[in-house]
PDB file of C-alpha atoms in Angstrom:
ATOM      1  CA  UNK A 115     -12.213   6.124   7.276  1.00  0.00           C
ATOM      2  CA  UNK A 116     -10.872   5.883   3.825  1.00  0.00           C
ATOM      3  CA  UNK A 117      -7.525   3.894   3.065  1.00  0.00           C
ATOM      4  CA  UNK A 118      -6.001   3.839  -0.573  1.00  0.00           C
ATOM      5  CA  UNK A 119      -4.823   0.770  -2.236  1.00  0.00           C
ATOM      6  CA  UNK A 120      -2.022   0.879  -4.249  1.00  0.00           C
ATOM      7  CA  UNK A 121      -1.151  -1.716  -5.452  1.00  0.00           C
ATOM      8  CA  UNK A 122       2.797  -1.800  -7.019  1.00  0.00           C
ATOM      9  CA  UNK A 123       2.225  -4.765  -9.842  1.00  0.00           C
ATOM     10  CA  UNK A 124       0.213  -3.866 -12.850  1.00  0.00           C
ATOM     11  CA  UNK A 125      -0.625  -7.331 -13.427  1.00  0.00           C
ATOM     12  CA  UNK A 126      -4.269  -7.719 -13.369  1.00  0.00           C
ATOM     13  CA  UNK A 127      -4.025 -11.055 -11.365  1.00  0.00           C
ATOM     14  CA  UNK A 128      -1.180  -9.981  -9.034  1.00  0.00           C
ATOM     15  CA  UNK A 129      -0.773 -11.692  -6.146  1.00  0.00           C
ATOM     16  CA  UNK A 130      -0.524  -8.313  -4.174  1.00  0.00           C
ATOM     17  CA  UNK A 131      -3.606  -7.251  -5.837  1.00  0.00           C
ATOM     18  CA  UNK A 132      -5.060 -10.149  -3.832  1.00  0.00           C
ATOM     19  CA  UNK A 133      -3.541  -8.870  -0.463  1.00  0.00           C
ATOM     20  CA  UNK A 134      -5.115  -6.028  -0.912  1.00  0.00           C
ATOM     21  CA  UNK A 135      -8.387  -7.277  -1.704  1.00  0.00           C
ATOM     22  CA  UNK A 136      -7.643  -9.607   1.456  1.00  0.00           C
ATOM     23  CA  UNK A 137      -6.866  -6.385   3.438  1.00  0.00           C
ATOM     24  CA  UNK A 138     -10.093  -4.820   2.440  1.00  0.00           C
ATOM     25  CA  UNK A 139     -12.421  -7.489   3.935  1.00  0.00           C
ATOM     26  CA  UNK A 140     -10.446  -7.530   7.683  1.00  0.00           C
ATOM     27  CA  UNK A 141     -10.656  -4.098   8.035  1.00  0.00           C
ATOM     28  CA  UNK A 142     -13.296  -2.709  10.615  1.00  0.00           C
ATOM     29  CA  UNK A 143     -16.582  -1.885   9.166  1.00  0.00           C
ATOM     30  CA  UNK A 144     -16.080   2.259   9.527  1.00  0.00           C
ATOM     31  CA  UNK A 145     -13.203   1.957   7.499  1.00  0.00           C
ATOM     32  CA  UNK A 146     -13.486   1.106   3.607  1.00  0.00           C
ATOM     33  CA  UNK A 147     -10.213  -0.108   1.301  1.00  0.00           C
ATOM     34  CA  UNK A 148     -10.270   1.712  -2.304  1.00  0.00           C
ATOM     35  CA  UNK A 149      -8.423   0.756  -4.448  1.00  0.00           C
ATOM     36  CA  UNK A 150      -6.531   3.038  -6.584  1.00  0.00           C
ATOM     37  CA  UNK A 151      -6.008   1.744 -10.508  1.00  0.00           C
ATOM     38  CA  UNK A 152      -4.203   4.183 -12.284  1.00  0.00           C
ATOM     39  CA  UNK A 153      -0.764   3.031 -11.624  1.00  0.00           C
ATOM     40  CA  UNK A 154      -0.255   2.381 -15.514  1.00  0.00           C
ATOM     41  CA  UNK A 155      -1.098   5.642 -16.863  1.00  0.00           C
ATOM     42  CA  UNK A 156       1.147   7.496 -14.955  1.00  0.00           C
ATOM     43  CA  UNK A 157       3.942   8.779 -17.486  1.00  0.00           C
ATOM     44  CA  UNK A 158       7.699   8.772 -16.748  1.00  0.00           C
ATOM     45  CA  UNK A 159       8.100  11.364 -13.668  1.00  0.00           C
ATOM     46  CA  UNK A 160       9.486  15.019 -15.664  1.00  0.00           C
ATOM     47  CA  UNK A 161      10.019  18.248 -13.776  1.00  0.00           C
ATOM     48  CA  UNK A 162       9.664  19.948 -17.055  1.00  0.00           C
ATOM     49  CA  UNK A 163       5.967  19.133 -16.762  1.00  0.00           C
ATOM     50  CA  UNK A 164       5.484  19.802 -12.735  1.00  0.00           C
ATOM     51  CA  UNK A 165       3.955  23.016 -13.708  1.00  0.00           C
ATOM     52  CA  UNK A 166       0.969  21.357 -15.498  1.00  0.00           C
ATOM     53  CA  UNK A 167       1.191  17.670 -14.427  1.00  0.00           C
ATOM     54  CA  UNK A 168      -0.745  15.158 -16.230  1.00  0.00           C
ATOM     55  CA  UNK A 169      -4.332  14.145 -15.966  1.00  0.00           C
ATOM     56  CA  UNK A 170      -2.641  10.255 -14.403  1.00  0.00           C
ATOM     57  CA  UNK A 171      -0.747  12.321 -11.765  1.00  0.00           C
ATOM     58  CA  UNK A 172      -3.355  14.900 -10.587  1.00  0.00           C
ATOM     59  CA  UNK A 173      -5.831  11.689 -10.144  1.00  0.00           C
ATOM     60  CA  UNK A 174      -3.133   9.916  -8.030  1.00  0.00           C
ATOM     61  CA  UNK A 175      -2.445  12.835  -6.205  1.00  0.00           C
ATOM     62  CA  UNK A 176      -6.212  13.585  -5.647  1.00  0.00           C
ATOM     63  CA  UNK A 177      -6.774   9.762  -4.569  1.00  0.00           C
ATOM     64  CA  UNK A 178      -4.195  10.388  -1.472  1.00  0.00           C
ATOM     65  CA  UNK A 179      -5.254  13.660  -0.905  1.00  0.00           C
ATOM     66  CA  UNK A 180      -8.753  12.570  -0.233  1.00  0.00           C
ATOM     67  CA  UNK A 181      -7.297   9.297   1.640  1.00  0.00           C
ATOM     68  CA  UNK A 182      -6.532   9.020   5.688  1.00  0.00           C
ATOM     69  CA  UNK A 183      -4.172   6.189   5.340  1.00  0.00           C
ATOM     70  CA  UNK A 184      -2.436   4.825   2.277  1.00  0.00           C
ATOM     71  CA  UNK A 185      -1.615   0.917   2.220  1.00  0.00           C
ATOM     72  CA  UNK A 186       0.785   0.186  -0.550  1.00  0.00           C
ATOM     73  CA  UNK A 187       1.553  -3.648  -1.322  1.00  0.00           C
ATOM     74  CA  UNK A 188       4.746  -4.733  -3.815  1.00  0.00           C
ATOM     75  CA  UNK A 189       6.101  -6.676  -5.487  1.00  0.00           C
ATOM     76  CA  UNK A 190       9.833  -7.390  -6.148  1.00  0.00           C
ATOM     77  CA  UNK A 191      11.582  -7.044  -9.049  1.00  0.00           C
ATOM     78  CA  UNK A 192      15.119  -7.647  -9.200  1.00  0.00           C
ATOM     79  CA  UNK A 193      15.453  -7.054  -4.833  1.00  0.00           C
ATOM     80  CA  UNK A 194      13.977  -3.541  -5.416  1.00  0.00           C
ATOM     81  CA  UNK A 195      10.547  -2.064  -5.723  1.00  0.00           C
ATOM     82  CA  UNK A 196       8.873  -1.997  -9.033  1.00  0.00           C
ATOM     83  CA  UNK A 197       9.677   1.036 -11.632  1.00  0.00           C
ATOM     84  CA  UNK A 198       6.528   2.250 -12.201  1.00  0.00           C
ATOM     85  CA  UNK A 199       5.920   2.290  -8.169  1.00  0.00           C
ATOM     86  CA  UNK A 200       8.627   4.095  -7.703  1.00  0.00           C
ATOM     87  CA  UNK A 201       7.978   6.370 -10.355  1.00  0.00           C
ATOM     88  CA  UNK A 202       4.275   7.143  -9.417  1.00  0.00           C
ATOM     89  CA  UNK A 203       5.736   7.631  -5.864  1.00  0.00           C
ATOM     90  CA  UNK A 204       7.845  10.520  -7.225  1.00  0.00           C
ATOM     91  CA  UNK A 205       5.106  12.171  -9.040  1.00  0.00           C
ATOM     92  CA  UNK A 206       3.341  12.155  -5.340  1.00  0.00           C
ATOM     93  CA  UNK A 207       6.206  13.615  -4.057  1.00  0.00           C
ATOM     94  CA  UNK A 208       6.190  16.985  -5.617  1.00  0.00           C
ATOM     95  CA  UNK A 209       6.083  19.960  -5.509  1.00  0.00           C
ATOM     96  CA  UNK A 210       9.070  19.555  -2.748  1.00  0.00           C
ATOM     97  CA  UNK A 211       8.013  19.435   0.676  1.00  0.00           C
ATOM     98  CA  UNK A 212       4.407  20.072  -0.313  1.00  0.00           C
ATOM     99  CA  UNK A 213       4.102  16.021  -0.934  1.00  0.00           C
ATOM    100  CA  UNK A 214       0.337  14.623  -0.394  1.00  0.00           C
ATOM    101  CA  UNK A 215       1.801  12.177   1.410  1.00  0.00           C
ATOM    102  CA  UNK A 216       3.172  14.349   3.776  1.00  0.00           C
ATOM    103  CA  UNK A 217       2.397  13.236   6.963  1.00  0.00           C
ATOM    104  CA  UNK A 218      -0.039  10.789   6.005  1.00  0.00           C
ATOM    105  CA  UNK A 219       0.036   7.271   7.720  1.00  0.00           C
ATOM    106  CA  UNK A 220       1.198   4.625   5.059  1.00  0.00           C
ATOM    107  CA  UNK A 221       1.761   0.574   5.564  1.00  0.00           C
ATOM    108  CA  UNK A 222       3.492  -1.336   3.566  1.00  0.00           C
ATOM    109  CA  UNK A 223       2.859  -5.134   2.442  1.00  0.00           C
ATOM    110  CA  UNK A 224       3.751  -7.698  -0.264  1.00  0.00           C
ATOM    111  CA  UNK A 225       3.423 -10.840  -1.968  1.00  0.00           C
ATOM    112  CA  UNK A 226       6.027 -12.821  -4.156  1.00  0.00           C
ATOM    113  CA  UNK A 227       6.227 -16.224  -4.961  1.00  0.00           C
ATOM    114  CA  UNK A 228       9.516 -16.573  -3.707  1.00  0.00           C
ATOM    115  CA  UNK A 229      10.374 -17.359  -0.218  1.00  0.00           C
ATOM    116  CA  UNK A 230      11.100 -14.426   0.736  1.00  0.00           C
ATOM    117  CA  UNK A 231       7.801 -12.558   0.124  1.00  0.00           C
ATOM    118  CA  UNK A 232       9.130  -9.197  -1.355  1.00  0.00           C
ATOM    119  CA  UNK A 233      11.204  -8.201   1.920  1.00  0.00           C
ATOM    120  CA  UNK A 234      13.914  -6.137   0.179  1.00  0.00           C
ATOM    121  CA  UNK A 235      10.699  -4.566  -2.311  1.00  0.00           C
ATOM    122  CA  UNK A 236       9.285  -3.448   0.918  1.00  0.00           C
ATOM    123  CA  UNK A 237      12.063  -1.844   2.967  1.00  0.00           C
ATOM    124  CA  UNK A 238      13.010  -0.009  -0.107  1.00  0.00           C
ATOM    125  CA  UNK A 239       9.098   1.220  -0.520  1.00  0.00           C
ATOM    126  CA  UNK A 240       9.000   1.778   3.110  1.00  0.00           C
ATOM    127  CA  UNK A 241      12.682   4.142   2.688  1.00  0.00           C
ATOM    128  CA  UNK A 242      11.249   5.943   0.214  1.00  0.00           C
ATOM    129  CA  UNK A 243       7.819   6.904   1.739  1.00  0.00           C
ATOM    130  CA  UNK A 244       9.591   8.080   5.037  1.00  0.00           C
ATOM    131  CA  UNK A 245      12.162  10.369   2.687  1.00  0.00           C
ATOM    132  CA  UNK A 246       8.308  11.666   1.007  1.00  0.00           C
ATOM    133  CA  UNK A 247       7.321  12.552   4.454  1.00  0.00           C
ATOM    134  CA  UNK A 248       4.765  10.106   5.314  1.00  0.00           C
ATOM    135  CA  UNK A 249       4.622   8.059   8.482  1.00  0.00           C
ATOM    136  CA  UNK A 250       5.256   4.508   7.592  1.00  0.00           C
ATOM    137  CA  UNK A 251       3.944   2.411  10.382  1.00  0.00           C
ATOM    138  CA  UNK A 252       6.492  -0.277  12.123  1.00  0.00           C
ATOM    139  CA  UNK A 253       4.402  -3.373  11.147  1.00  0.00           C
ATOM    140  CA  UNK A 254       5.659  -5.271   7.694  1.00  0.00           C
ATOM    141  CA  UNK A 255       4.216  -8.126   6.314  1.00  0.00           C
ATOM    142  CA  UNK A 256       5.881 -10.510   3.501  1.00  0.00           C
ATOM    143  CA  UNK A 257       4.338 -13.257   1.804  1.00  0.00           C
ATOM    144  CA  UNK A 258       6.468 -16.089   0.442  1.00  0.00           C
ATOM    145  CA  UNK A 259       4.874 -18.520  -1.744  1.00  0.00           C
ATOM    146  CA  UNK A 260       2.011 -16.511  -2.434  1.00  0.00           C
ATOM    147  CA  UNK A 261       0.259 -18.688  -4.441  1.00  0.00           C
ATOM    148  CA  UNK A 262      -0.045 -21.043  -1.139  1.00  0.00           C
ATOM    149  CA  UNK A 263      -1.143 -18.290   0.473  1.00  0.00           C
ATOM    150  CA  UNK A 264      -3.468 -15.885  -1.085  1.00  0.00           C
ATOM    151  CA  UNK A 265      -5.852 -16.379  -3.717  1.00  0.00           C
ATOM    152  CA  UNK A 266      -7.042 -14.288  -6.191  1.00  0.00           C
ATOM    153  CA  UNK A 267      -9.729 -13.166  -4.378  1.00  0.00           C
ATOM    154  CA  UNK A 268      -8.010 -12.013  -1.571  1.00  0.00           C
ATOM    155  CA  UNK A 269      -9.013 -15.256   0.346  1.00  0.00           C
ATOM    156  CA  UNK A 270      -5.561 -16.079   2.955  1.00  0.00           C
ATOM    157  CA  UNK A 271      -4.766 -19.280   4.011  1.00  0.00           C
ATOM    158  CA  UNK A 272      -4.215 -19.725   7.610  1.00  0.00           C
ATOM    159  CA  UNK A 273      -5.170 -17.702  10.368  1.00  0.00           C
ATOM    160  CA  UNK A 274      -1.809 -16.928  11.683  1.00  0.00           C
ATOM    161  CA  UNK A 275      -1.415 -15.204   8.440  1.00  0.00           C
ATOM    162  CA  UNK A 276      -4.743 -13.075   8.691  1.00  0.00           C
ATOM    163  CA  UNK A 277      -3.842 -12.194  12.273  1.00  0.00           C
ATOM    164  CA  UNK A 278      -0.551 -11.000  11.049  1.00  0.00           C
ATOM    165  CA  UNK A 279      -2.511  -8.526   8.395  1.00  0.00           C
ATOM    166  CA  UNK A 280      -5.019  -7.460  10.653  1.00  0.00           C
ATOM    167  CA  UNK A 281      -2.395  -6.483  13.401  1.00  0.00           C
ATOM    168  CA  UNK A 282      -0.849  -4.403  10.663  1.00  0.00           C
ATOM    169  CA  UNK A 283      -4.512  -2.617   9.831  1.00  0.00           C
ATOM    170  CA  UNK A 284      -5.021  -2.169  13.559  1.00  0.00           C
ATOM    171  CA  UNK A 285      -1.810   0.104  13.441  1.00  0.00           C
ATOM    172  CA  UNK A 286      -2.545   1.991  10.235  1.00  0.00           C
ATOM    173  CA  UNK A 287      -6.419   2.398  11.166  1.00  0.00           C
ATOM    174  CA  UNK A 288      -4.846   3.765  14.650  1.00  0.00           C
ATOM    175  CA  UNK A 289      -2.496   6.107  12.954  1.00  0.00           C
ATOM    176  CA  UNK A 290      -5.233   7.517  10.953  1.00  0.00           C
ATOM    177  CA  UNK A 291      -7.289   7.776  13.649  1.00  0.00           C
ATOM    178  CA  UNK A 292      -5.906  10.253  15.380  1.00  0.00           C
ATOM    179  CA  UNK A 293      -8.450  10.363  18.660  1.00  0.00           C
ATOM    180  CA  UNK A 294      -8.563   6.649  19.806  1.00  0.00           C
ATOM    181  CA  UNK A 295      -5.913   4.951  21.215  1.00  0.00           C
ATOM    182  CA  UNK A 296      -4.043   1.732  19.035  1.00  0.00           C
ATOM    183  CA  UNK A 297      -5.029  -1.013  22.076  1.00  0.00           C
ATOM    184  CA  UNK A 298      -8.824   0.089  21.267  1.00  0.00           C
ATOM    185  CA  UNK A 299      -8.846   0.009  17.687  1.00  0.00           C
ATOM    186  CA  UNK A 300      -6.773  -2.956  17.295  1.00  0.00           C
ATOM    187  CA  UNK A 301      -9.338  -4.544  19.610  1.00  0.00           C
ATOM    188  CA  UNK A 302     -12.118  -3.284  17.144  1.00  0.00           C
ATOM    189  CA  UNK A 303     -10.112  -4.690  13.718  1.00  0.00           C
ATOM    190  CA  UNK A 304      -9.533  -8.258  15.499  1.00  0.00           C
ATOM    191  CA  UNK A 305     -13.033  -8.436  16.547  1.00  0.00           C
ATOM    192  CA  UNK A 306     -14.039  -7.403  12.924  1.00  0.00           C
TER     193      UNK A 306
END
């Protein structure tokens, strides 16, 4: 199973660059994390150039195509989602109601150094993937104080935390699935 990482900063030492990297090592071991880097070249989103869409946007659009579960993690800047997120997000969107996320199972984490760990970032992400059509799992996950928490290689501190991620895997792994039910995976990603 193949989950894309997006991650919303384009800070190479992002804290939610580190959940993600954190994310890839409690996964189960059929299912691999890949992490998707082009979030910077992706110009400003113009339906004057839907028609032929830049090389940025057919790569991102190719990346989810190819994925079974998207896992996006945020930042938040000023209580919303980052712009370049957002705009990438609207790129994936189109052509209208032929999205690649259509239908695909997405979760949604992040990481700020504040105390309230990107909360408002997130249900704004998670509002706007549901509007693109794709099936945003129930379980959230916000990291205050991230640099407490996380480390830059995706190491977490505290296993309450690490249960909290892999419960959230176990529900987009099961979503992706498609032919086992979530009580048997999630048993598979906590043993992992």
């Amino acid at each position: 199973m193949r989950i894309l990482g997006i991650c919303g900063s384009l800070r190479r030492d992002s804290h939610n660059r580190s959940l993600l990297r954190a994310a890839g090592r409690l996964l189960p071991p059929d299912a691999e994390l890949v992490e998707w880097e082009g979030l910077r070249a992706v110009p400003p989103f113009d339906e004057d150039a839907e028609a032929s869409p830049p090389p940025a946007v057919v790569e991102l659009r190719a990346a989810i195509a190819e994925a079974d579960a998207v896992l996006v993690a945020t930042p938040e800047y000023n209580a919303s989602l980052p712009g370049q997120l957002k705009n990438a997000l609207d790129w994936a969107s189109r052509p209208a109601g032929e999205s690649v996320l259509r239908g695909k199972p997405a979760a949604v984490v992040g990481a700020s150094t504040s105390m309230f760990g990107a909360v408002w970032a997130q249900a704004e992400l998670r509002k706007v993937l549901s509007t693109i059509g794709a099936r945003v799992v129930d379980g959230e996950l916000a990291v205050a104080h991230a640099p407490e928490h996380v480390d830059r290689d995706g190491r977490l501190a505290g296993q309450q935390l690490e249960s909290r991620l892999r419960e959230l895997l176990a529900e987009l792994v099961s979503a992706a699935g498609g032919r086992e039910t979530q009580s048997e995976i999630r048993e598979e990603v906590l043993a992992a």
